[in-house]
Short mmCIF file of C-alpha atoms in Angstrom, two decimals:
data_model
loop_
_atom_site.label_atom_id
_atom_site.label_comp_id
_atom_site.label_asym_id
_atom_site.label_seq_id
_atom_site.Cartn_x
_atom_site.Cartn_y
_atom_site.Cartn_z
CA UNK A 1 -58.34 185.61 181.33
CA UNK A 2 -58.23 187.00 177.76
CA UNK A 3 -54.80 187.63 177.54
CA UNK A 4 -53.87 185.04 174.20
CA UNK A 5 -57.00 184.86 173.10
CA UNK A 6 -57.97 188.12 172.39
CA UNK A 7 -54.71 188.72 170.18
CA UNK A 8 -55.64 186.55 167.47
CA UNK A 9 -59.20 188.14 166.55
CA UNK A 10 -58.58 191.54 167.20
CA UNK A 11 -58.95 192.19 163.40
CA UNK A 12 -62.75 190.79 163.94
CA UNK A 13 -63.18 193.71 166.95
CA UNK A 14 -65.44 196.38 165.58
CA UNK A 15 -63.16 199.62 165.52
CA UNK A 16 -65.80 201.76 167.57
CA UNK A 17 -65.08 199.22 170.66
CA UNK A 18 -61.27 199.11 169.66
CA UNK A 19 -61.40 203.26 170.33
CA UNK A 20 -63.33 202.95 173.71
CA UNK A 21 -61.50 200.46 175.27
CA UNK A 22 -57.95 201.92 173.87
CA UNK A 23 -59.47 205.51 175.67
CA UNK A 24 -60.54 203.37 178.93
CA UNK A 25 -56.97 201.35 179.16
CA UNK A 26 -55.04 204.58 179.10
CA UNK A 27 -57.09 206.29 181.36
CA UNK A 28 -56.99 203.15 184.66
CA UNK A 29 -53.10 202.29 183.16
CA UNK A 30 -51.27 204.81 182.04
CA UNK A 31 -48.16 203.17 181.58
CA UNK A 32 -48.77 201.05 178.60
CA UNK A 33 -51.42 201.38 175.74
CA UNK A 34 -51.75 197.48 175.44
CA UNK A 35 -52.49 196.56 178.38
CA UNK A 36 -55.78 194.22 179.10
CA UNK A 37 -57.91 196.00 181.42
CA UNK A 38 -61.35 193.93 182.45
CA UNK A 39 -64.22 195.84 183.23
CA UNK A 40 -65.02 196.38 186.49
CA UNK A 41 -67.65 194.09 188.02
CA UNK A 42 -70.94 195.28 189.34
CA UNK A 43 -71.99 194.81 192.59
CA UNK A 44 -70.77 195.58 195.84
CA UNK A 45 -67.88 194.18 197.38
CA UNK A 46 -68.63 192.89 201.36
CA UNK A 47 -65.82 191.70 203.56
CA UNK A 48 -68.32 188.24 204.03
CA UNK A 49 -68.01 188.22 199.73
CA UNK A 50 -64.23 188.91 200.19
CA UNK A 51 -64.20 185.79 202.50
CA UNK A 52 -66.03 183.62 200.27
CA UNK A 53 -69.52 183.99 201.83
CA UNK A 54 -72.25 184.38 199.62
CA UNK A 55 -69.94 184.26 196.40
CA UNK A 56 -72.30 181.96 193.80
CA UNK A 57 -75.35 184.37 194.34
CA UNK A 58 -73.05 187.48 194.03
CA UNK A 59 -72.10 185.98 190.37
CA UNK A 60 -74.89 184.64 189.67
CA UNK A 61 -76.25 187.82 189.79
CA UNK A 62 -73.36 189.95 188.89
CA UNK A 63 -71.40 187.66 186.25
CA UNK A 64 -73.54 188.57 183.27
CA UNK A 65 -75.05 191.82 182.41
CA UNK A 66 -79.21 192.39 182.71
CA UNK A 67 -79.27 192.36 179.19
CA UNK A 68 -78.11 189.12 178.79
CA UNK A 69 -79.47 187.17 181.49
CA UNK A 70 -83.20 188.89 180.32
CA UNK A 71 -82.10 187.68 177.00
CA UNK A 72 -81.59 184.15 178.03
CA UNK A 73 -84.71 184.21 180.35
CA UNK A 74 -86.40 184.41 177.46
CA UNK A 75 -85.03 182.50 175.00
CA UNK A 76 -84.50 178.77 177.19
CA UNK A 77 -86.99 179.49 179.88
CA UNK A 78 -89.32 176.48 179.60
CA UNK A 79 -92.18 179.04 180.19
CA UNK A 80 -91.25 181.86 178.12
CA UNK A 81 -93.74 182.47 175.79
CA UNK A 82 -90.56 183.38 173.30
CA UNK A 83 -88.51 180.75 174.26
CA UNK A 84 -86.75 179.25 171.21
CA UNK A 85 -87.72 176.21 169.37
CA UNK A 86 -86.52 173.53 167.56
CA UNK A 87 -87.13 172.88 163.67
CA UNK A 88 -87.74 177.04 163.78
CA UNK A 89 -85.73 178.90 161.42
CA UNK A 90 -83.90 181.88 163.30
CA UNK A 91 -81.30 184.39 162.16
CA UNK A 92 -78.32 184.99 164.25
CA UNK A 93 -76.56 188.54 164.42
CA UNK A 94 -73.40 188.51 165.73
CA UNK A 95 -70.31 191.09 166.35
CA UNK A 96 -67.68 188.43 164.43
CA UNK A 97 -68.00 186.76 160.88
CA UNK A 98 -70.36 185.66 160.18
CA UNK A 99 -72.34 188.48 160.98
CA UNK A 100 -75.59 187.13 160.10
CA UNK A 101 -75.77 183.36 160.27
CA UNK A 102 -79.46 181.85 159.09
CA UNK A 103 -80.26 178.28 159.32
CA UNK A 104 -82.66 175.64 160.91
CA UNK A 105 -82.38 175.65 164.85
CA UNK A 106 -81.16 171.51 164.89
CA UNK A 107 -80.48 171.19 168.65
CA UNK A 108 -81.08 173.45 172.09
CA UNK A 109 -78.17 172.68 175.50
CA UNK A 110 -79.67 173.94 178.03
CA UNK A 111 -77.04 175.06 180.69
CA UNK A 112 -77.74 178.32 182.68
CA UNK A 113 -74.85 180.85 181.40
CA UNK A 114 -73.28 178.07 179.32
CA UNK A 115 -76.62 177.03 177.32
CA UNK A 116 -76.17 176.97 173.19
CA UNK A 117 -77.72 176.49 170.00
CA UNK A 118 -77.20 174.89 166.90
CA UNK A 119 -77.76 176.23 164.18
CA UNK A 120 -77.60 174.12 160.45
CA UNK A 121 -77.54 175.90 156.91
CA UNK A 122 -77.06 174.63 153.39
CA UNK A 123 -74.61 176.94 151.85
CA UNK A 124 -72.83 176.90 147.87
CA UNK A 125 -74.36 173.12 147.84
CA UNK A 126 -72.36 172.11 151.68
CA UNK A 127 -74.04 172.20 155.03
CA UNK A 128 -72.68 174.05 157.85
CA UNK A 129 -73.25 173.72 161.13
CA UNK A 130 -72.57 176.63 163.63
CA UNK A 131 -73.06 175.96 167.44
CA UNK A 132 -74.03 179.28 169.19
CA UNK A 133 -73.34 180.10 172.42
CA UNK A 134 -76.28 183.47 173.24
CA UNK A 135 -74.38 184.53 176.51
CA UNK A 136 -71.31 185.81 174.53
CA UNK A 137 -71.02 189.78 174.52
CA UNK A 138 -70.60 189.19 170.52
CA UNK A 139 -73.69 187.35 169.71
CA UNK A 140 -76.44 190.51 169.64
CA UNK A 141 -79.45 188.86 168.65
CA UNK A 142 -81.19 185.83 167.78
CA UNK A 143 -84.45 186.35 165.15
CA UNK A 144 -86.84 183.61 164.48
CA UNK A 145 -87.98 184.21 161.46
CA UNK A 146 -90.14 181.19 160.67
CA UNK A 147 -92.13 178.87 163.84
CA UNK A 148 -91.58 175.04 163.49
CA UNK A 149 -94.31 173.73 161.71
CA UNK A 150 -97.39 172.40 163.28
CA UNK A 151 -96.18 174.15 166.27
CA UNK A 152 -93.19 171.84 166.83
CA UNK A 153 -91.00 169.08 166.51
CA UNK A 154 -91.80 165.59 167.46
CA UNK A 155 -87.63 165.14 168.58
CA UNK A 156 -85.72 167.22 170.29
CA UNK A 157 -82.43 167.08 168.24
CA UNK A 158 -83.04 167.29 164.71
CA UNK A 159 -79.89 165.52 163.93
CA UNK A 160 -81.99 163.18 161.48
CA UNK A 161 -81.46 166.75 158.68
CA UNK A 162 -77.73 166.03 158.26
CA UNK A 163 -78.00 162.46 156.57
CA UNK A 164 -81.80 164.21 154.77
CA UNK A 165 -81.49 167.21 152.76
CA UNK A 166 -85.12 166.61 151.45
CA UNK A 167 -86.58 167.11 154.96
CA UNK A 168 -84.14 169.80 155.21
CA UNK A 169 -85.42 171.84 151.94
CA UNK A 170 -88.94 171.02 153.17
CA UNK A 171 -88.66 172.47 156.57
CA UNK A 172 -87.05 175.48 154.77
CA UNK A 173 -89.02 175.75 151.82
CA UNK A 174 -92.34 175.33 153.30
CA UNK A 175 -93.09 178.73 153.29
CA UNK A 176 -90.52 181.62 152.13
CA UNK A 177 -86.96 181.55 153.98
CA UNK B 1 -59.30 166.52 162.33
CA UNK B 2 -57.00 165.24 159.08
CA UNK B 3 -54.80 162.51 159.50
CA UNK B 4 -53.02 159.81 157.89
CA UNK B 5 -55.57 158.52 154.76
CA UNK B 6 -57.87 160.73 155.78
CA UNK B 7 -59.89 162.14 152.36
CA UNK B 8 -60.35 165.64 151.36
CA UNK B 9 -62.67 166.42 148.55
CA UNK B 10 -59.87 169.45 146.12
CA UNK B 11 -62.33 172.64 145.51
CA UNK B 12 -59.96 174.51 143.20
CA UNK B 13 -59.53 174.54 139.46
CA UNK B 14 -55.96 172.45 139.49
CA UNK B 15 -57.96 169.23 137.81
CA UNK B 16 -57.29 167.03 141.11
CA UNK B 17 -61.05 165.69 142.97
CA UNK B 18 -60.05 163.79 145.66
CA UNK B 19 -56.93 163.69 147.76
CA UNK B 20 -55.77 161.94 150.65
CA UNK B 21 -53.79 162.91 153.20
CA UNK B 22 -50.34 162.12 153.83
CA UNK B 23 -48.75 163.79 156.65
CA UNK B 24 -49.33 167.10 158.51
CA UNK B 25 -46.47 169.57 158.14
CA UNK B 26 -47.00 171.80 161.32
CA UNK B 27 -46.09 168.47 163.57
CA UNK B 28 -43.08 166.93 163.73
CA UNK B 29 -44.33 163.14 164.19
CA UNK B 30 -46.63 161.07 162.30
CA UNK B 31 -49.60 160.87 164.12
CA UNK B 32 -50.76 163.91 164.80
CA UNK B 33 -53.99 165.76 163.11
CA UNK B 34 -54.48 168.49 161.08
CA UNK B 35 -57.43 171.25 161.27
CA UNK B 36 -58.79 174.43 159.11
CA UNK B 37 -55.36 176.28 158.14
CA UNK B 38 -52.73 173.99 158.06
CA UNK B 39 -50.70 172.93 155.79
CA UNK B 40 -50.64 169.37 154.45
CA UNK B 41 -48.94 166.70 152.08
CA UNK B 42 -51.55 164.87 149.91
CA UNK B 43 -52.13 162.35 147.23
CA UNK B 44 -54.11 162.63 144.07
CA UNK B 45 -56.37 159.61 144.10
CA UNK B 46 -59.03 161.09 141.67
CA UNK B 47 -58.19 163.84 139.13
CA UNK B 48 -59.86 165.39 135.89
CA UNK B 49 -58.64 163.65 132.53
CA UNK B 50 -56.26 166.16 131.53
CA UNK B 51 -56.84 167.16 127.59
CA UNK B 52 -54.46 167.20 124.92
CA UNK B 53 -54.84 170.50 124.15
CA UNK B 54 -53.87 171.17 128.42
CA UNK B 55 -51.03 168.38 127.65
CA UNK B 56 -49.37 170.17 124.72
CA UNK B 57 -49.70 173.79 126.64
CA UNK B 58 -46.70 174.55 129.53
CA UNK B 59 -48.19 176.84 131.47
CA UNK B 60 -51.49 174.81 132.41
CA UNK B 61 -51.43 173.16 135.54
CA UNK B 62 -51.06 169.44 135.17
CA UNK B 63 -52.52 167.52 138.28
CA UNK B 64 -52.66 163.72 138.01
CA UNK B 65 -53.44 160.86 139.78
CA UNK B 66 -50.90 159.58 141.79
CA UNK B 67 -48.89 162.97 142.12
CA UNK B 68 -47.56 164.30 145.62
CA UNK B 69 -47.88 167.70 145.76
CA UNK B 70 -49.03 170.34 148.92
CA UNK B 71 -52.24 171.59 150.25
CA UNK B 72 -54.06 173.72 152.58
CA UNK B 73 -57.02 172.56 154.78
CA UNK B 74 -60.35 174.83 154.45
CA UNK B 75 -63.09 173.18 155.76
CA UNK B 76 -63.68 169.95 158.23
CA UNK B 77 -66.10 167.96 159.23
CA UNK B 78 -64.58 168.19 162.61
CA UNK B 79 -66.11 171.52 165.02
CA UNK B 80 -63.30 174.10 165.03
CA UNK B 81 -63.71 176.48 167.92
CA UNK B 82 -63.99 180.39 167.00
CA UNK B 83 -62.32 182.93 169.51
CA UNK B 84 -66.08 184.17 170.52
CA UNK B 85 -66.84 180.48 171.80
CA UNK B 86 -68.76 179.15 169.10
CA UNK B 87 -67.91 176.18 166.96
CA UNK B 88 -68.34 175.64 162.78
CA UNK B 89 -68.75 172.58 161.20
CA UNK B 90 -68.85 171.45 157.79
CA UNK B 91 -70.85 168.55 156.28
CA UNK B 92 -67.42 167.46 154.30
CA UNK B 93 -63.90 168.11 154.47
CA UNK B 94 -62.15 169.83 151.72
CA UNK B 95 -58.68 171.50 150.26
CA UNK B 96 -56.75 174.10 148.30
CA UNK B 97 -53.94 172.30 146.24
CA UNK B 98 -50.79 174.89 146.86
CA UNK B 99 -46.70 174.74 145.43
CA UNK B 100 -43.62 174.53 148.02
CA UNK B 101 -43.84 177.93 147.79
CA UNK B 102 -47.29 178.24 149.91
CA UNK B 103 -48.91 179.44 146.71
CA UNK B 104 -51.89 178.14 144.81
CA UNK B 105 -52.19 175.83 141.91
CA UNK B 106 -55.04 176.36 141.04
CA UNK B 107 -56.63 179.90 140.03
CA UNK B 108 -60.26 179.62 141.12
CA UNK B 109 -61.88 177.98 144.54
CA UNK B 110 -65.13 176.71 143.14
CA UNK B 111 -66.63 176.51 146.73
CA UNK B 112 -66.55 178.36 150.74
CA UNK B 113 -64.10 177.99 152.83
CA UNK B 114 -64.00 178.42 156.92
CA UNK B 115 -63.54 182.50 157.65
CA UNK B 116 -60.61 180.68 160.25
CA UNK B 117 -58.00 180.80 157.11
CA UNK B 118 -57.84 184.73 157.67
CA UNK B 119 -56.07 184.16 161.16
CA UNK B 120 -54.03 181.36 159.96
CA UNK B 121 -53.04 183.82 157.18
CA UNK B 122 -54.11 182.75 153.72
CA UNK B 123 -55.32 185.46 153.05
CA UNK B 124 -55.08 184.77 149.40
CA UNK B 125 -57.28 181.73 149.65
CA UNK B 126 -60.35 183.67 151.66
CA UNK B 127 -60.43 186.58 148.91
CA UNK B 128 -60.63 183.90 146.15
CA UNK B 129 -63.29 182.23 147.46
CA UNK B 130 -67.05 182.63 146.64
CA UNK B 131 -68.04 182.75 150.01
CA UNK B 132 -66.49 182.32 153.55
CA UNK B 133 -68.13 181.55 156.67
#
């Protein structure tokens, strides 16, 4: 699954995970240090789930750890109280560069597992644009630090801010960043 | 995405503004498109006026309209995909004039430039630069 992707940013892996998962590889595969070993899924495995039966509940209740789907719950659950709004400003910590992304939440795709955010700065006079994807084992957490005014938005994409920095600096400066 | 006339706004200290692109060195036919990291041919179309005093000196770095020279793609207005899953986008798209010898012209990057130019190993570029993302 991983196997060329995961060459490339291995300088961006922090080294405590490096150590644990060069300890786990040698331990299951003894034969080679480099070798890719997945973790081993939760759940159990039936001879009905072996066959197929049953095999979209098992993952969609396996797939993602309890952490993460808890975390989702309640960030794009249309009823969660702390579900994440757009025109707020949030901070993003993340295991890769940037580590700590800040910016105006623009846009919100909702998609179960594969639901993401985008998130728009003004940085050294350019705008950036990150799109952020909470279900990934590198993003840890997702801060709002400032509500949208008046308790929302009245659109749901604020793609209107890339062509206005004025309304930009005004949803950003109306209060302290 | 940088093709064929496609404009990249020069954020070092070589004297060139503006530069268009020419071809894209890492494919072998003409039409193909260029992202954070690769290497490029370019044309000055805007440039600093170049002093006297620069004129008279040899070892300044004398960048003028019209001149062909090499460059290095660090930011696009086009989402480039991290290894994580998420995306980065710029609101412009910009450059790094560089020699034949995949060295810079220029001595100072007077902007940021996309964090994927470590993978893509210019190095150089990334630790000259006020701030990468």
């Amino acid at each position: 699954m991983f196997s060329s992707a995961c060459r490339a940013p291995a300088r961006f892996v922090s080294t405590n995970a490096q150590s644990s998962a060069a300890k786990a590889s040698s331990a299951l595969y003894p034969f080679s240090k480099t070798a890719l070993i997945p973790p081993p899924m939760p759940g159990t495995l039936t001879p009905a789930l072996q066959k197929g039966k049953g095999l979209m509940q098992h993952l969609h209740q396996n797939l993602f750890t309890a952490e993460k789907q808890a975390m989702m719950k309640q960030l794009f659950s249309r009823k969660s109280p702390t579900q994440l709004r757009v025109g707020s400003i949030v901070s993003v910590i993340s295991d890769q560069a940037p580590t700590v992304f800040n910016g105006v939440l623009i846009a919100i795709r909702r998609r179960g597992p594969d639901s993401s955010i985008r998130v728009r700065n003004i940085l050294n006079r350019t705008g950036i644009e990150m799109q952020l994807f909470p279900n990934s084992p590198h993003l840890k957490e997702i801060k709002v630090v400032r509500p949208p005014p008046k308790g929302g938005m009245k659109r749901a994409k604020l793609f209107y801010l890339r062509d206005s920095p004025e309304k930009m600096s005004m949803l950003a400066g109306g209060g302290k960043k | 995405m940088i093709g064929l006339k496609g404009t990249l706004n020069c954020i070092d200290n070589s004297g060139a503004l503006l530069v268009e692109c020419v071809n894209v060195l890492k494919n072998k036919v003409n039409n193909g498109w260029g992202s954070v990291g690769d290497e490029i041919v370019v044309v000055v179309q805007k440039a600093r006026p170049v002093s006297a005093a620069a004129q008279a000196s040899v070892s300044a770095v004398k960048v003028r309209r019209g001149d062909v020279r090499r460059a290095v793609i660090v930011r696009t207005r086009k989402p480039v995909r991290r290894a994580d899953g998420s995306y980065i986008r710029f609101d412009d798209n910009a450059a790094v004039l560089l020699n034949n010898k995949k060295e810079m012209l220029g001595t100072r990057i007077g902007g940021m430039v996309s964090a994927d130019l470590r993978l893509k190993g210019w190095g150089k570029i990334v630790s000259l630069a006020p701030r990468t993302v």
